[in-house]
Coordinates of N, CA and C in Angstrom, one line a residue:
M207 N 0.8 -1.2 0.0 CA 0.0 0.0 0.0 C 0.9 1.3 0.0
L208 N 1.9 1.3 0.8 CA 2.8 2.4 0.9 C 3.6 2.6 -0.4
G209 N 3.9 1.5 -1.0 CA 4.6 1.5 -2.3 C 3.8 2.2 -3.4
K210 N 2.5 1.9 -3.4 CA 1.6 2.4 -4.4 C 1.5 4.0 -4.2
K211 N 1.4 4.4 -3.0 CA 1.3 5.8 -2.7 C 2.6 6.5 -3.1
M212 N 3.7 5.9 -2.8 CA 5.0 6.5 -3.2 C 5.1 6.6 -4.8
I213 N 4.6 5.6 -5.4 CA 4.7 5.6 -6.9 C 3.8 6.8 -7.4
R214 N 2.6 6.9 -6.8 CA 1.7 8.0 -7.2 C 2.3 9.4 -7.0
V215 N 2.9 9.5 -5.8 CA 3.5 10.8 -5.5 C 4.7 11.1 -6.5
F216 N 5.5 10.1 -6.8 CA 6.5 10.2 -7.8 C 6.0 10.6 -9.1
L217 N 4.9 9.9 -9.6 CA 4.3 10.2 -10.9 C 3.8 11.6 -10.9
L218 N 3.2 12.1 -9.8 CA 2.6 13.4 -9.8 C 3.8 14.5 -9.9
I219 N 4.9 14.2 -9.2 CA 6.0 15.1 -9.3 C 6.6 15.1 -10.7
I220 N 6.7 14.0 -11.3 CA 7.2 13.9 -12.7 C 6.2 14.7 -13.6
A221 N 4.9 14.5 -13.4 CA 3.9 15.2 -14.3 C 4.0 16.7 -14.1
G222 N 4.2 17.1 -12.8 CA 4.3 18.5 -12.6 C 5.6 19.1 -13.2
L223 N 6.7 18.4 -13.2 CA 7.9 18.9 -13.8 C 7.7 19.0 -15.3
L224 N 7.0 18.0 -15.9 CA 6.8 18.0 -17.3 C 5.9 19.2 -17.8
I225 N 4.9 19.5 -16.9 CA 4.0 20.6 -17.2 C 4.8 21.9 -17.2
V226 N 5.6 22.1 -16.2 CA 6.5 23.3 -16.0 C 7.4 23.4 -17.2
Y227 N 8.1 22.3 -17.6 CA 9.0 22.3 -18.7 C 8.3 22.6 -20.0
S228 N 7.1 22.0 -20.2 CA 6.4 22.2 -21.4 C 5.9 23.7 -21.5
Y229 N 5.5 24.3 -20.4 CA 5.1 25.7 -20.4 C 6.2 26.6 -20.7
G230 N 7.4 26.3 -20.2 CA 8.6 27.0 -20.6 C 8.9 27.0 -22.0
Y231 N 8.8 25.8 -22.6 CA 9.0 25.6 -24.0 C 8.0 26.4 -24.8
Y232 N 6.7 26.3 -24.4 CA 5.6 27.1 -25.1 C 5.9 28.6 -25.0
K233 N 6.3 29.0 -23.9 CA 6.6 30.5 -23.7 C 7.7 30.9 -24.6
K234 N 8.8 30.1 -24.6 CA 9.9 30.4 -25.5 C 9.5 30.5 -26.9
H235 N 8.7 29.5 -27.4 CA 8.2 29.5 -28.8 C 7.4 30.7 -29.1
T236 N 6.5 31.1 -28.3 CA 5.6 32.3 -28.6 C 6.4 33.6 -28.5
T237 N 7.4 33.6 -27.6 CA 8.2 34.8 -27.5 C 9.1 35.0 -28.7
V238 N 9.7 33.9 -29.2 CA 10.5 34.0 -30.4 C 9.6 34.4 -31.6
S239 N 8.4 33.9 -31.7 CA 7.5 34.3 -32.8 C 7.2 35.8 -32.8
L240 N 6.9 36.2 -31.6 CA 6.6 37.7 -31.4 C 7.9 38.5 -31.7
L241 N 9.0 38.0 -31.3 CA 10.3 38.6 -31.5 C 10.5 38.9 -33.0
N242 N 10.3 37.9 -33.8 CA 10.5 38.1 -35.2 C 9.6 39.1 -35.8
E243 N 8.3 39.2 -35.3 CA 7.4 40.3 -35.7 C 8.0 41.7 -35.3
K244 N 8.5 41.8 -34.1 CA 9.0 43.1 -33.6 C 10.2 43.5 -34.4
I245 N 11.0 42.5 -34.8 CA 12.2 42.8 -35.6 C 11.8 43.3 -36.9
K246 N 10.8 42.6 -37.6 CA 10.4 43.1 -38.9 C 9.8 44.5 -38.8
M247 N 9.2 44.9 -37.7 CA 8.6 46.2 -37.6 C 9.7 47.2 -37.1
G248 N 10.9 46.8 -36.9 CA 12.0 47.7 -36.5 C 12.0 48.1 -35.0
K249 N 11.2 47.3 -34.2 CA 11.1 47.6 -32.8 C 12.2 46.8 -32.0
Y250 N 13.5 47.2 -32.2 CA 14.6 46.4 -31.7 C 14.6 46.4 -30.2
R251 N 14.4 47.6 -29.6 CA 14.4 47.7 -28.1 C 13.3 46.8 -27.5
D252 N 12.1 46.8 -28.1 CA 11.1 46.0 -27.6 C 11.4 44.5 -27.7
A253 N 12.1 44.2 -28.9 CA 12.5 42.8 -29.1 C 13.5 42.3 -28.1
L254 N 14.5 43.2 -27.8 CA 15.5 42.9 -26.8 C 14.8 42.7 -25.4
A255 N 13.9 43.6 -25.1 CA 13.2 43.5 -23.8 C 12.4 42.2 -23.7
S256 N 11.8 41.8 -24.8 CA 11.1 40.5 -24.7 C 12.0 39.3 -24.5
V257 N 13.2 39.3 -25.1 CA 14.1 38.2 -25.0 C 14.7 38.2 -23.5
Q258 N 15.0 39.4 -23.0 CA 15.5 39.5 -21.7 C 14.5 39.1 -20.6
K259 N 13.2 39.4 -20.9 CA 12.1 39.0 -20.0 C 12.0 37.5 -20.0
L260 N 12.1 36.9 -21.2 CA 12.0 35.5 -21.3 C 13.2 34.8 -20.5
Q261 N 14.4 35.4 -20.7 CA 15.6 34.8 -20.1 C 15.5 34.9 -18.6
E262 N 14.8 36.0 -18.1 CA 14.8 36.2 -16.6 C 13.5 35.5 -16.0
S263 N 12.7 34.9 -16.8 CA 11.5 34.3 -16.2 C 11.8 33.1 -15.3
P264 N 11.0 32.9 -14.3 CA 11.3 31.9 -13.3 C 11.5 30.5 -13.9
I265 N 10.6 30.2 -14.9 CA 10.7 28.8 -15.5 C 12.0 28.7 -16.3
N266 N 12.4 29.7 -17.0 CA 13.6 29.6 -17.7 C 14.8 29.5 -16.8
R267 N 14.7 30.1 -15.6 CA 15.8 30.0 -14.6 C 15.9 28.6 -14.1
V268 N 14.8 27.9 -13.9 CA 14.8 26.6 -13.4 C 15.4 25.7 -14.5
V269 N 14.9 25.8 -15.7 CA 15.4 25.0 -16.8 C 16.9 25.3 -17.0
S270 N 17.4 26.5 -16.9 CA 18.8 26.8 -17.1 C 19.7 26.2 -16.0
K271 N 19.1 25.8 -14.9 CA 19.9 25.1 -13.9 C 20.2 23.7 -14.3
L272 N 19.3 23.1 -15.1 CA 19.4 21.8 -15.7 C 20.4 21.7 -16.9
E273 N 20.3 22.8 -17.7 CA 21.2 22.9 -18.9 C 21.7 24.3 -19.0
K274 N 22.8 24.4 -19.8 CA 23.3 25.8 -20.0 C 22.4 26.7 -20.8
E275 N 22.8 27.9 -21.0 CA 21.9 28.9 -21.6 C 21.3 28.4 -22.9
D276 N 20.1 28.7 -23.1 CA 19.4 28.2 -24.3 C 20.0 28.9 -25.5
P277 N 20.5 28.1 -26.5 CA 21.1 28.7 -27.6 C 20.2 29.5 -28.5
V278 N 18.9 29.1 -28.5 CA 17.9 29.9 -29.3 C 17.8 31.3 -28.7
I279 N 17.7 31.4 -27.4 CA 17.7 32.7 -26.8 C 18.9 33.5 -27.1
A280 N 20.1 32.9 -27.0 CA 21.4 33.6 -27.3 C 21.4 34.0 -28.7
Y281 N 21.0 33.2 -29.7 CA 21.0 33.6 -31.1 C 20.1 34.8 -31.3
N282 N 18.9 34.7 -30.8 CA 17.9 35.8 -31.0 C 18.4 37.1 -30.3
K283 N 19.1 37.0 -29.2 CA 19.7 38.2 -28.6 C 20.8 38.7 -29.5
G284 N 21.5 37.8 -30.1 CA 22.6 38.3 -31.0 C 22.0 39.0 -32.2
V285 N 20.9 38.5 -32.8 CA 20.3 39.2 -33.9 C 19.8 40.6 -33.5
V286 N 19.2 40.7 -32.4 CA 18.7 42.0 -31.9 C 19.9 43.0 -31.7
Y287 N 20.9 42.5 -31.0 CA 22.1 43.3 -30.8 C 22.8 43.7 -32.1
A288 N 22.8 42.8 -33.1 CA 23.4 43.2 -34.4 C 22.6 44.2 -35.1
L289 N 21.3 44.1 -35.0 CA 20.4 45.1 -35.6 C 20.5 46.5 -34.9
M290 N 20.8 46.4 -33.6 CA 21.0 47.7 -32.9 C 22.5 48.2 -33.0
E291 N 23.2 47.5 -33.8 CA 24.6 47.8 -34.1 C 25.5 47.8 -32.9
N292 N 25.3 46.8 -32.0 CA 26.1 46.6 -30.9 C 26.9 45.3 -31.2
K293 N 27.9 45.4 -32.0 CA 28.7 44.3 -32.5 C 29.3 43.4 -31.4
K294 N 29.8 44.0 -30.3 CA 30.5 43.3 -29.3 C 29.5 42.3 -28.6
K295 N 28.3 42.8 -28.2 CA 27.3 42.0 -27.5 C 26.7 41.0 -28.5
A296 N 26.5 41.4 -29.8 CA 26.0 40.5 -30.8 C 26.9 39.3 -31.0
S297 N 28.2 39.6 -31.1 CA 29.2 38.5 -31.3 C 29.3 37.6 -30.2
A298 N 29.2 38.1 -28.9 CA 29.2 37.3 -27.7 C 28.0 36.3 -27.7
E299 N 26.8 36.8 -28.1 CA 25.6 36.0 -28.1 C 25.7 34.9 -29.2
F300 N 26.2 35.3 -30.4 CA 26.3 34.4 -31.5 C 27.3 33.3 -31.1
R301 N 28.3 33.6 -30.4 CA 29.3 32.6 -30.0 C 28.7 31.6 -29.0
K302 N 27.8 32.1 -28.1 CA 27.0 31.2 -27.2 C 26.2 30.2 -28.1
A303 N 25.5 30.8 -29.1 CA 24.6 30.0 -29.9 C 25.4 29.0 -30.7
M304 N 26.6 29.3 -31.1 CA 27.4 28.4 -31.9 C 27.8 27.1 -31.1
E305 N 27.7 27.1 -29.8 CA 28.0 25.9 -29.0 C 27.0 24.8 -29.1
T306 N 25.9 25.0 -29.8 CA 24.8 24.0 -29.9 C 25.2 22.9 -30.9
N307 N 24.6 21.8 -30.7 CA 24.8 20.7 -31.7 C 23.8 20.7 -32.8
D308 N 22.8 21.6 -32.7 CA 21.8 21.8 -33.7 C 22.3 22.5 -35.0
P309 N 22.5 21.8 -36.1 CA 23.0 22.5 -37.3 C 22.1 23.6 -37.8
L310 N 20.8 23.5 -37.6 CA 19.9 24.6 -38.1 C 20.1 25.9 -37.3
L311 N 20.7 25.8 -36.1 CA 20.9 27.0 -35.4 C 22.4 27.4 -35.4
K312 N 23.3 26.4 -35.5 CA 24.7 26.6 -35.5 C 25.2 27.4 -36.8
A313 N 24.7 26.9 -37.9 CA 25.1 27.6 -39.2 C 24.7 29.0 -39.3
P314 N 23.5 29.4 -38.9 CA 23.2 30.9 -39.0 C 24.0 31.7 -37.9
A315 N 24.3 31.1 -36.8 CA 25.1 31.8 -35.8 C 26.5 32.0 -36.3
I316 N 27.1 31.0 -36.9 CA 28.4 31.2 -37.5 C 28.4 32.2 -38.6
Y317 N 27.4 32.1 -39.5 CA 27.2 33.1 -40.6 C 27.1 34.5 -40.1
N318 N 26.3 34.7 -39.1 CA 26.1 36.1 -38.6 C 27.4 36.6 -37.9
T319 N 28.1 35.7 -37.2 CA 29.4 36.0 -36.7 C 30.4 36.5 -37.8
A320 N 30.4 35.7 -38.9 CA 31.2 36.0 -40.0 C 30.9 37.4 -40.6
N321 N 29.6 37.7 -40.7 CA 29.2 39.0 -41.2 C 29.7 40.1 -40.3
L322 N 29.7 39.9 -38.9 CA 30.2 40.9 -38.0 C 31.7 41.1 -38.2
I323 N 32.4 40.0 -38.4 CA 33.9 40.0 -38.6 C 34.2 40.8 -39.9
A324 N 33.4 40.5 -41.0 CA 33.6 41.2 -42.3 C 33.4 42.7 -42.2
T325 N 32.5 43.1 -41.3 CA 32.3 44.6 -41.2 C 33.5 45.2 -40.5
D326 N 34.3 44.5 -39.8 CA 35.5 45.0 -39.3 C 36.7 44.9 -40.2
M327 N 36.4 44.5 -41.5 CA 37.4 44.4 -42.6 C 38.4 43.2 -42.4
D328 N 38.0 42.3 -41.6 CA 38.9 41.1 -41.4 C 38.3 40.0 -42.3
F329 N 38.6 40.1 -43.6 CA 38.0 39.2 -44.6 C 38.5 37.8 -44.5
S330 N 39.8 37.6 -44.1 CA 40.3 36.2 -44.1 C 39.6 35.4 -43.0
T331 N 39.4 36.1 -41.8 CA 38.7 35.4 -40.7 C 37.3 35.1 -41.1
A332 N 36.7 36.1 -41.7 CA 35.3 36.0 -42.1 C 35.1 34.8 -43.1
A333 N 36.1 34.7 -44.0 CA 36.1 33.7 -45.0 C 36.2 32.3 -44.4
M334 N 37.0 32.2 -43.3 CA 37.1 30.9 -42.6 C 35.7 30.6 -42.0
Q335 N 35.0 31.6 -41.4 CA 33.7 31.3 -40.8 C 32.7 30.9 -41.9
Y336 N 32.7 31.6 -43.0 CA 31.8 31.2 -44.1 C 32.1 29.7 -44.6
T337 N 33.3 29.4 -44.6 CA 33.7 28.0 -44.9 C 33.1 27.0 -43.9
E338 N 33.2 27.4 -42.6 CA 32.6 26.5 -41.6 C 31.1 26.4 -41.8
V339 N 30.4 27.4 -42.2 CA 29.0 27.4 -42.5 C 28.7 26.4 -43.6
L340 N 29.6 26.4 -44.7 CA 29.4 25.5 -45.8 C 29.7 24.1 -45.5
K341 N 30.5 23.9 -44.5 CA 30.8 22.5 -44.0 C 29.5 21.9 -43.4
I342 N 28.7 22.8 -42.7 CA 27.5 22.4 -42.1 C 26.4 22.3 -43.1
D343 N 26.3 23.3 -44.0 CA 25.3 23.3 -45.0 C 25.9 23.7 -46.4
P344 N 26.3 22.7 -47.1 CA 27.0 22.9 -48.4 C 26.2 23.7 -49.4
N345 N 24.9 23.8 -49.2 CA 24.0 24.4 -50.2 C 23.6 25.9 -49.7
D346 N 24.3 26.4 -48.7 CA 23.9 27.7 -48.2 C 24.4 28.8 -49.3
F347 N 23.4 29.3 -50.0 CA 23.7 30.2 -51.1 C 24.4 31.5 -50.6
Q348 N 23.8 32.0 -49.5 CA 24.3 33.3 -48.9 C 25.8 33.2 -48.5
A349 N 26.1 32.0 -47.8 CA 27.5 31.8 -47.4 C 28.4 31.7 -48.6
K350 N 28.0 31.0 -49.6 CA 28.8 30.9 -50.8 C 29.1 32.3 -51.4
K351 N 28.0 33.1 -51.5 CA 28.1 34.4 -52.1 C 29.0 35.3 -51.3
K352 N 28.9 35.3 -49.9 CA 29.8 36.1 -49.1 C 31.2 35.6 -49.2
L353 N 31.4 34.3 -49.3 CA 32.8 33.8 -49.4 C 33.4 34.3 -50.6
R354 N 32.7 34.2 -51.8 CA 33.3 34.8 -53.0 C 33.6 36.3 -52.9
T355 N 32.7 37.0 -52.3 CA 32.8 38.5 -52.2 C 34.1 38.7 -51.3
D356 N 34.2 38.0 -50.2 CA 35.4 38.2 -49.3 C 36.7 37.8 -50.0
E357 N 36.6 36.8 -50.8 CA 37.8 36.4 -51.6 C 38.2 37.4 -52.6
N358 N 37.2 38.0 -53.2 CA 37.5 39.1 -54.2 C 38.1 40.3 -53.4
R359 N 37.6 40.6 -52.3 CA 38.1 41.8 -51.5 C 39.5 41.5 -51.1
R360 N 39.8 40.3 -50.6 CA 41.2 40.0 -50.2 C 42.2 40.1 -51.4
T361 N 41.8 39.6 -52.5 CA 42.7 39.7 -53.7 C 42.9 41.1 -54.2
A362 N 41.8 41.9 -54.0 CA 41.9 43.4 -54.4 C 42.8 44.2 -53.5
V363 N 43.0 43.7 -52.2 CA 43.8 44.5 -51.3 C 45.2 44.1 -51.4

């Protein structure tokens, strides 16, 4: 009898944790969707505030104890910082996002880092980054185009 009660309590705890985790995932998904809309409308400060609010939410803090910073949040913060022309913070956030194993997130994070590097006229380092993107996604048209452009700039200098 005691064993059945313990199992029920354990299952209730697991169910509660799954609900909290699912709510956090839902909240992140809706915030990222709204974030994209705010970026399209040019509301960069509002977008940054939304990401920071999500990052500081109690559920995200609990989840972050279990795993390191969410690379999706880091990537989106990087995008907002890049649009606000804060290269240093954007680069730091993209580097956090690059630590993911998800190629769908890693390639754009590397690509955006390369773009930031290219704006500082360091075309050889940017070219190496674009090459990394092409290793992940050989069909990335934008990375191929940027790589060719940077190679032309390096040969012109």
